[in-house]
Each structure stands twice: as structure tokens, then as C-alpha cells.
Coordinates of N, CA and C in Angstrom, one line a residue:
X1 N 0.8 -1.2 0.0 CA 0.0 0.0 0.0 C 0.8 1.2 0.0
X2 N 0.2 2.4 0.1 CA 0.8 3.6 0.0 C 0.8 4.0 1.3
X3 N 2.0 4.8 1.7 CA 2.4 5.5 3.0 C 1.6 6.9 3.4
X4 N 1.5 7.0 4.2 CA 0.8 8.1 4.4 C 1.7 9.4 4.3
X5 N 2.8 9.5 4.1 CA 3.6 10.4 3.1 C 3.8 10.5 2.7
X6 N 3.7 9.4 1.6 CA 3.4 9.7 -0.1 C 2.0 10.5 -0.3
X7 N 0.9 10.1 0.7 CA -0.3 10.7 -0.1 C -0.2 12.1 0.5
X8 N 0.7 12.3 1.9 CA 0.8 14.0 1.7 C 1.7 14.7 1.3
X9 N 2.6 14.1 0.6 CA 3.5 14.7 -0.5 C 2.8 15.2 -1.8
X10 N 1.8 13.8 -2.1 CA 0.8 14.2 -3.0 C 0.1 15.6 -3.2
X11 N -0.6 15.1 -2.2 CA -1.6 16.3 -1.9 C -0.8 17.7 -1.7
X12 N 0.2 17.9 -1.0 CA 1.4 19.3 -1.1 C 1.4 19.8 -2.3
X13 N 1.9 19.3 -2.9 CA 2.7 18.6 -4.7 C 1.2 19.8 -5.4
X14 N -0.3 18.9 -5.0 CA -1.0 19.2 -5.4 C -1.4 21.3 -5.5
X15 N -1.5 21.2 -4.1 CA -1.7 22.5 -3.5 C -0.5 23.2 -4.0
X16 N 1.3 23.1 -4.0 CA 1.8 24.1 -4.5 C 1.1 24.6 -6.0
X17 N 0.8 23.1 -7.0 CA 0.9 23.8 -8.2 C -0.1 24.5 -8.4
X18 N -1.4 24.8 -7.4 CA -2.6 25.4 -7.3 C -2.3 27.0 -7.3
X19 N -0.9 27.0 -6.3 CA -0.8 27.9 -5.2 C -0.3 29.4 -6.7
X20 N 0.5 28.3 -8.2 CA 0.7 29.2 -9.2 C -0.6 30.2 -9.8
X21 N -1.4 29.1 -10.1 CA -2.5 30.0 -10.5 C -3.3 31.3 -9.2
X22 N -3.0 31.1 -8.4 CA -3.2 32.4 -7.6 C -2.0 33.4 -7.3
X23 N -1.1 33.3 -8.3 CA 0.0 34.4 -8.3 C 1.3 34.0 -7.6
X24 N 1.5 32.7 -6.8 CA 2.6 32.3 -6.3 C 4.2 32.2 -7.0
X25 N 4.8 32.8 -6.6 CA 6.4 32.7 -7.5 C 6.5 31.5 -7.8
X26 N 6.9 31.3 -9.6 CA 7.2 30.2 -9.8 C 8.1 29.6 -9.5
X27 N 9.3 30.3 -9.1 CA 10.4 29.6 -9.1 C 10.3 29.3 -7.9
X28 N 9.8 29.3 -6.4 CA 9.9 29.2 -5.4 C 8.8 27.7 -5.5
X29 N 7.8 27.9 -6.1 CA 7.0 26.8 -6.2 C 7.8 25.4 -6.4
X30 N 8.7 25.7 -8.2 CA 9.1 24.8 -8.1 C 10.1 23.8 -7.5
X31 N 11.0 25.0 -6.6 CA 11.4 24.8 -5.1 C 11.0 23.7 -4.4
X32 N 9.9 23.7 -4.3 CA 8.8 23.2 -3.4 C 8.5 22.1 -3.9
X33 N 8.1 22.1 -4.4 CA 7.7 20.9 -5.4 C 8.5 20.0 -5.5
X34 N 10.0 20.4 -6.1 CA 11.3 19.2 -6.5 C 11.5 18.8 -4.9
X35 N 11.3 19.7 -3.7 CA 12.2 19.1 -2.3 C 11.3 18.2 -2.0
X36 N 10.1 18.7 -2.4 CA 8.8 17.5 -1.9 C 8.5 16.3 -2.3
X37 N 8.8 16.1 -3.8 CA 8.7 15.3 -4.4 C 10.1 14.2 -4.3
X38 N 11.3 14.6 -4.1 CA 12.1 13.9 -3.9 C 12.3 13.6 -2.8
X39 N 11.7 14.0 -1.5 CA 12.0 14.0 0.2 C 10.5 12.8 -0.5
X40 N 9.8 12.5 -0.5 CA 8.5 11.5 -0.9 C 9.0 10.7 -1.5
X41 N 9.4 10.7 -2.6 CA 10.2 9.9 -3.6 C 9.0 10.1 -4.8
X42 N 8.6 11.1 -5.3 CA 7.2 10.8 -6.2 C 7.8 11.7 -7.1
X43 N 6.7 11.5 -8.3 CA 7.1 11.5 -9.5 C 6.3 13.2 -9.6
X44 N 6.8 14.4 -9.9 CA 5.9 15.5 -10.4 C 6.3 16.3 -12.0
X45 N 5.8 17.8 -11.9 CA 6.2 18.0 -13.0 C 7.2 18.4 -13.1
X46 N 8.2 18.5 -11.6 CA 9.6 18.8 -11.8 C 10.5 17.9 -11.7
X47 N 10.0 16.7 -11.5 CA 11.0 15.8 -11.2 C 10.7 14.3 -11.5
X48 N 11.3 13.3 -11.9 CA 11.0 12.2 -12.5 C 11.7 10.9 -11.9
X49 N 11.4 9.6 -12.1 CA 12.5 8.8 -11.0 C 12.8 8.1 -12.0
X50 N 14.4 7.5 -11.7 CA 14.5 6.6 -12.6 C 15.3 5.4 -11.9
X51 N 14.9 4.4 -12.6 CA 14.8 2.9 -12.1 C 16.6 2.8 -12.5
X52 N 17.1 2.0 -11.4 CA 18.3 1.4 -11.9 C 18.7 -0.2 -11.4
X53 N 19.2 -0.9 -11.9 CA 19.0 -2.3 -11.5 C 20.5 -2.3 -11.3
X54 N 20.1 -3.1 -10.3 CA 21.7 -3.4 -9.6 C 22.6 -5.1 -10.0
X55 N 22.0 -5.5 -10.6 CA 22.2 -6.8 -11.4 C 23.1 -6.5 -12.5
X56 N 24.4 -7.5 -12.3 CA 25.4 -7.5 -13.5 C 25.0 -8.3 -14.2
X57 N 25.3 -8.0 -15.7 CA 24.5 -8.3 -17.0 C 25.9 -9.4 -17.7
X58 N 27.1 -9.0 -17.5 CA 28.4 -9.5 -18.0 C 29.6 -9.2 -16.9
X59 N 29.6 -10.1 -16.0 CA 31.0 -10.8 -15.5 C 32.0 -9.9 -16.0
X60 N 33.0 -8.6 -15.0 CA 33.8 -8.0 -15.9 C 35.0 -9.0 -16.6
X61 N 35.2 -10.3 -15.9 CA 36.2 -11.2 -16.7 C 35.8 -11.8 -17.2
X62 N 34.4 -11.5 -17.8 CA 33.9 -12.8 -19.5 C 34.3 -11.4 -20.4
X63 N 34.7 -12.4 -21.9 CA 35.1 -11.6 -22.8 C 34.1 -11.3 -23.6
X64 N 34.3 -10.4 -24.5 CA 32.8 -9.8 -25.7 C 32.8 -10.4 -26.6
X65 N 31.5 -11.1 -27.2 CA 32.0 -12.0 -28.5 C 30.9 -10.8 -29.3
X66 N 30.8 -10.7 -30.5 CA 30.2 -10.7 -31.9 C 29.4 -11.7 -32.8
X67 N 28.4 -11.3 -33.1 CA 27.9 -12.0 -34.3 C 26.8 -11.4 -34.8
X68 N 27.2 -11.8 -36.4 CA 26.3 -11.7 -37.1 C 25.1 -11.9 -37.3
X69 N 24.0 -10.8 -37.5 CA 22.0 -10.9 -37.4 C 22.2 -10.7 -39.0
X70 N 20.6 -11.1 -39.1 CA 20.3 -11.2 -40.3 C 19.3 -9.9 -40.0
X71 N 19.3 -8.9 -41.3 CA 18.5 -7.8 -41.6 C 17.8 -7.9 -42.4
X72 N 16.3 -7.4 -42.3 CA 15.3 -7.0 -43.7 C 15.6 -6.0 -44.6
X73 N 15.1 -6.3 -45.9 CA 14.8 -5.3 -46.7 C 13.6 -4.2 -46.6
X74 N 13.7 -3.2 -47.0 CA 12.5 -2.3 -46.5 C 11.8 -2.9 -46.9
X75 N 10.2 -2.8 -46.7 CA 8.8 -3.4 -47.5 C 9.3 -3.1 -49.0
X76 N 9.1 -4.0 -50.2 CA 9.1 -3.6 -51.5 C 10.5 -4.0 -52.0
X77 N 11.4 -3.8 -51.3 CA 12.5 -4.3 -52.2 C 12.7 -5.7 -52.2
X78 N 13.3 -6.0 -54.0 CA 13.7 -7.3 -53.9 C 15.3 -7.1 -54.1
X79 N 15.9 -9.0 -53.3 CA 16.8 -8.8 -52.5 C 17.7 -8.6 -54.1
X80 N 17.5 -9.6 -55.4 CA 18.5 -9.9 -56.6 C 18.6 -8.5 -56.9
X81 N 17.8 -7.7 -57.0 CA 17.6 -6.3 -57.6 C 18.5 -5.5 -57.2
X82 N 18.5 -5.8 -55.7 CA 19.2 -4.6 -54.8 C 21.0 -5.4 -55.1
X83 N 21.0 -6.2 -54.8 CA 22.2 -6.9 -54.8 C 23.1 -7.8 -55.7
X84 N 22.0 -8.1 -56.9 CA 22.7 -9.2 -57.9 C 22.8 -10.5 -57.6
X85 N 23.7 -11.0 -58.5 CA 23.6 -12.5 -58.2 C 25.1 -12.3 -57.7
X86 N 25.7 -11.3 -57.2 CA 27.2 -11.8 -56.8 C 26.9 -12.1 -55.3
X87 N 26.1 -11.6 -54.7 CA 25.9 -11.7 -53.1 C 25.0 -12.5 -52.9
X88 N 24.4 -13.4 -53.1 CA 23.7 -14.6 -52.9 C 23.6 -15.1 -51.5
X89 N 22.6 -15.3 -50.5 CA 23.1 -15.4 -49.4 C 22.7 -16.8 -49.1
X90 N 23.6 -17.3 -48.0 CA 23.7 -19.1 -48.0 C 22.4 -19.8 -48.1
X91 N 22.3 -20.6 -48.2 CA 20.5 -21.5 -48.0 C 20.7 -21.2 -46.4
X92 N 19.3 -21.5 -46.1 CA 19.0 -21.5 -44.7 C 19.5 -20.4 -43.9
X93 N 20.5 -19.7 -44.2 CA 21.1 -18.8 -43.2 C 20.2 -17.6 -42.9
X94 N 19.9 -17.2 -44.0 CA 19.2 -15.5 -43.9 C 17.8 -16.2 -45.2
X95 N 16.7 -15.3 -44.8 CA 15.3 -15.0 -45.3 C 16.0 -14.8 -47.5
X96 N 15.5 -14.6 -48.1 CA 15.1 -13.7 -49.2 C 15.4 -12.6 -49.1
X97 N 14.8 -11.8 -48.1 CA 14.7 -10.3 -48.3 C 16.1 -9.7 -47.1
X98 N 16.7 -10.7 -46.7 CA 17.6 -10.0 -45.5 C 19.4 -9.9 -46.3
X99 N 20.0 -8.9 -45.4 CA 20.9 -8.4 -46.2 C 22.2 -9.2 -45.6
X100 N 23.0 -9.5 -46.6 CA 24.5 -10.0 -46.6 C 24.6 -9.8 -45.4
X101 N 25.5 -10.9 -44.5 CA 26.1 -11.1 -43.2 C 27.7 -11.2 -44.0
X102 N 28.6 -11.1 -43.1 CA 29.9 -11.4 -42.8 C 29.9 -13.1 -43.4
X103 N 29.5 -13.4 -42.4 CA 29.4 -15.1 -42.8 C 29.1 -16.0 -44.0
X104 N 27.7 -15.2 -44.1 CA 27.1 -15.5 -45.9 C 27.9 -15.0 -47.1
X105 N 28.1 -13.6 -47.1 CA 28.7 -12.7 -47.9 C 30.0 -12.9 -48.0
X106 N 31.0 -13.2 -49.0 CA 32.4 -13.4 -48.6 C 33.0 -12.3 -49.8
X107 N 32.2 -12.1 -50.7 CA 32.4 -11.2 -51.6 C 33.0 -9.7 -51.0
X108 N 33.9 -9.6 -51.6 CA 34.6 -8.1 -51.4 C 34.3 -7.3 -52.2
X109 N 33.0 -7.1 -52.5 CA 32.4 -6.3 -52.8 C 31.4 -5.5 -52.2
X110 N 31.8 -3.9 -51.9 CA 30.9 -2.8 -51.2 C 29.4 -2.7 -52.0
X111 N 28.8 -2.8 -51.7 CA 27.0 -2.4 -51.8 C 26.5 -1.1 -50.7
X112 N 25.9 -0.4 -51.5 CA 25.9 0.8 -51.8 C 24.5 0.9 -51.9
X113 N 24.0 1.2 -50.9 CA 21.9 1.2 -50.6 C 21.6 2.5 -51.3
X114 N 20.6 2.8 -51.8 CA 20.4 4.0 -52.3 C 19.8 5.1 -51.3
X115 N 19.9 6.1 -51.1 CA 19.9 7.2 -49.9 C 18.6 8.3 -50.4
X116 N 18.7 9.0 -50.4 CA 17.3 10.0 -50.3 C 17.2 10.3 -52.3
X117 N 15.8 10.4 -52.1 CA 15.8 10.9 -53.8 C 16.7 12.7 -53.9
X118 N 17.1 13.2 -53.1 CA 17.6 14.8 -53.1 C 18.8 14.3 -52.2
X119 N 19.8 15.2 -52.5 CA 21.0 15.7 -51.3 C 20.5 17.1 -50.7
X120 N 21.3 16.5 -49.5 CA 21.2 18.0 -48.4 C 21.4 19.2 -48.9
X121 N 23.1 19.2 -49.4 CA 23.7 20.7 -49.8 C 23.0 21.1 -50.9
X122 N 22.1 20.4 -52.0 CA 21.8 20.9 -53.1 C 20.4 21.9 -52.2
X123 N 19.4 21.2 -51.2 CA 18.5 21.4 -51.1 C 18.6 23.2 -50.2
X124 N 20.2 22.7 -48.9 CA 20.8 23.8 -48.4 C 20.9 25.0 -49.2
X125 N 21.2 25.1 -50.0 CA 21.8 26.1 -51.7 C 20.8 26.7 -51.9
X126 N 19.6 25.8 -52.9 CA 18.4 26.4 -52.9 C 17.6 27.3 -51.7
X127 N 17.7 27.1 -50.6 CA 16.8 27.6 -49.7 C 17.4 28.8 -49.4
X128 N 19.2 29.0 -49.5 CA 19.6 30.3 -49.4 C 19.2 30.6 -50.8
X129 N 19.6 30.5 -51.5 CA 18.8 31.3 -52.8 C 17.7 31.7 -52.6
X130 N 16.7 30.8 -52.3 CA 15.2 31.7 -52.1 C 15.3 32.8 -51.1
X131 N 16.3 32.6 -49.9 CA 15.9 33.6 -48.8 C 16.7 34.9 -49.2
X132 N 17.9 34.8 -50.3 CA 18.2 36.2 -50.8 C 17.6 36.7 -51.6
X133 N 16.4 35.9 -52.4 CA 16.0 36.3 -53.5 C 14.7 36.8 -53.2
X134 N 14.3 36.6 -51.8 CA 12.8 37.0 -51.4 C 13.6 38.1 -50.4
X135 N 14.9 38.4 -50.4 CA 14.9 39.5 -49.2 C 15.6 40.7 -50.5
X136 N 16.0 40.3 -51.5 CA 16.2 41.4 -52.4 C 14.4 41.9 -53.0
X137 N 13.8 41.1 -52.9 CA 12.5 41.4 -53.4 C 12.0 42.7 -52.5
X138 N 12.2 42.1 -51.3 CA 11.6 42.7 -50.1 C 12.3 44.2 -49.8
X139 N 13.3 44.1 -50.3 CA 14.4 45.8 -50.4 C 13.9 46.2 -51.3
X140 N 13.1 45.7 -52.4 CA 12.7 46.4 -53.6 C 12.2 47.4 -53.4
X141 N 10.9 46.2 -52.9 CA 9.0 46.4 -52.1 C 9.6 47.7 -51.3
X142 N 10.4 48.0 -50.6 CA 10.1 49.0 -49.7 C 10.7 50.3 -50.0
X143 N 11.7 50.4 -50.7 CA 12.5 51.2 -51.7 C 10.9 52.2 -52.5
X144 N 10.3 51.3 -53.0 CA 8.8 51.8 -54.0 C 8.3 53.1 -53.1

């Protein structure tokens, strides 16, 4: 159950944030609020808890291994299309649609995904262009 100082931390918690809409300094409010909420241990709008586990996940003397996952293709792509017949990936190992592993893939050959239909800098360029070209407009406009 709940402690009976959690529920009057609450209720405090409650009454400071009341106390703003009748003119109360905010910054003293939220004073109030974070000592109260943290002296309680409760969650408000100035303060938030966060969980930490005290359980080790990896033995500092076990070592780190690696391995290779198998990835999807976005919805729609097919895998021959994207990659040809030089990257072929093992039977059984990986799906149809999932992309070369280390393991499957031995080919030393870079594959090269295709990236946005536009580049940045080109799109960067244009947008200063428009904003000189709408602020010479605008020195016209006011010149008249």
C-alpha cells in the first residue's frame, strides 16, 4: 500500500501547483515541489524517478564476442535487384529479403543502398537562394 507520506506529498505537490495560479512565484513553487517530491520519492512535474538495476549483465572477466544478425529489406525491395547475383546469401542462413552477413557474404564487394531521392547541400543552396532572392524582393518592395 501507499504510505501516508506519499499521499501528503501528493496532496502538497498538489496544493503548490494550485498555489501558481493564484499568483505564487514560480520559481519558489518549483522549489517546493522538486524538495517535496524527492524527500517523498514521487514523481511530479519537476522531477521524474528513474529505475536502476543493480544486477550485472556481464561478469567484468567474461570476454565480448560478436555475431552476425540477419536484416530485412524495407517493405518492396527485392533482395536480386538490390544486390545481384554476386551476393547470394547461404541456403538456410538469412530470409530472401535480408541483407548479406559477414558469414554468408564473402564477396569483397561494397553495396551501396540507395539514400534520399535529393542531397542536403543541393536542397541547403536552394533555400539560401530563395531567402536572398525573397529579401532582395523585399528591399525592392520597400524602396517603391
Amino acid at each position: 500500500g501507499t504510505d501516508i507520506g506519499a499521499l501528503w506529498g501528493r496532496a502538497r505537490i498538489a496544493d503548490l501547483m494550485a498555489a501558481t495560479h493564484r499568483g505564487a512565484d514560480l520559481d519558489s513553487v518549483r522549489r517546493a515541489v522538486t524538495a517535496t517530491a524527492l524527500r517523498h520519492r514521487l514523481v511530479s512535474r519537476y522531477t521524474s524517478l528513474i529505475a536502476v538495476e543493480k544486477k550485472v549483465a556481464r561478469p567484468v572477466d567474461e570476454p565480448l564476442f560478436s555475431r552476425d544478425i540477419a536484416r530485412n529489406l524495407p517493405d518492396g525491395w527485392v533482395y536480386d535487384k538490390v544486390f545481384g547475383a554476386r551476393l547470394k546469401p547461404a541456403a538456410g542462413l538469412l530470409k530472401k529479403a535480408s541483407l548479406p552477413t559477414a558469414q554468408t557474404a564473402r564477396a569483397p564487394v561494397a553495396v551501396r543502398l540507395p539514400t534520399g531521392a535529393t542531397s542536403g547541400p543541393i536542397q541547403i543552396l536552394a533555400g539560401i537562394a530563395a531567402l536572398l532572392a525573397a529579401a532582395g524582393l523585399l528591399t525592392a518592395w520597400r524602396r517603391r
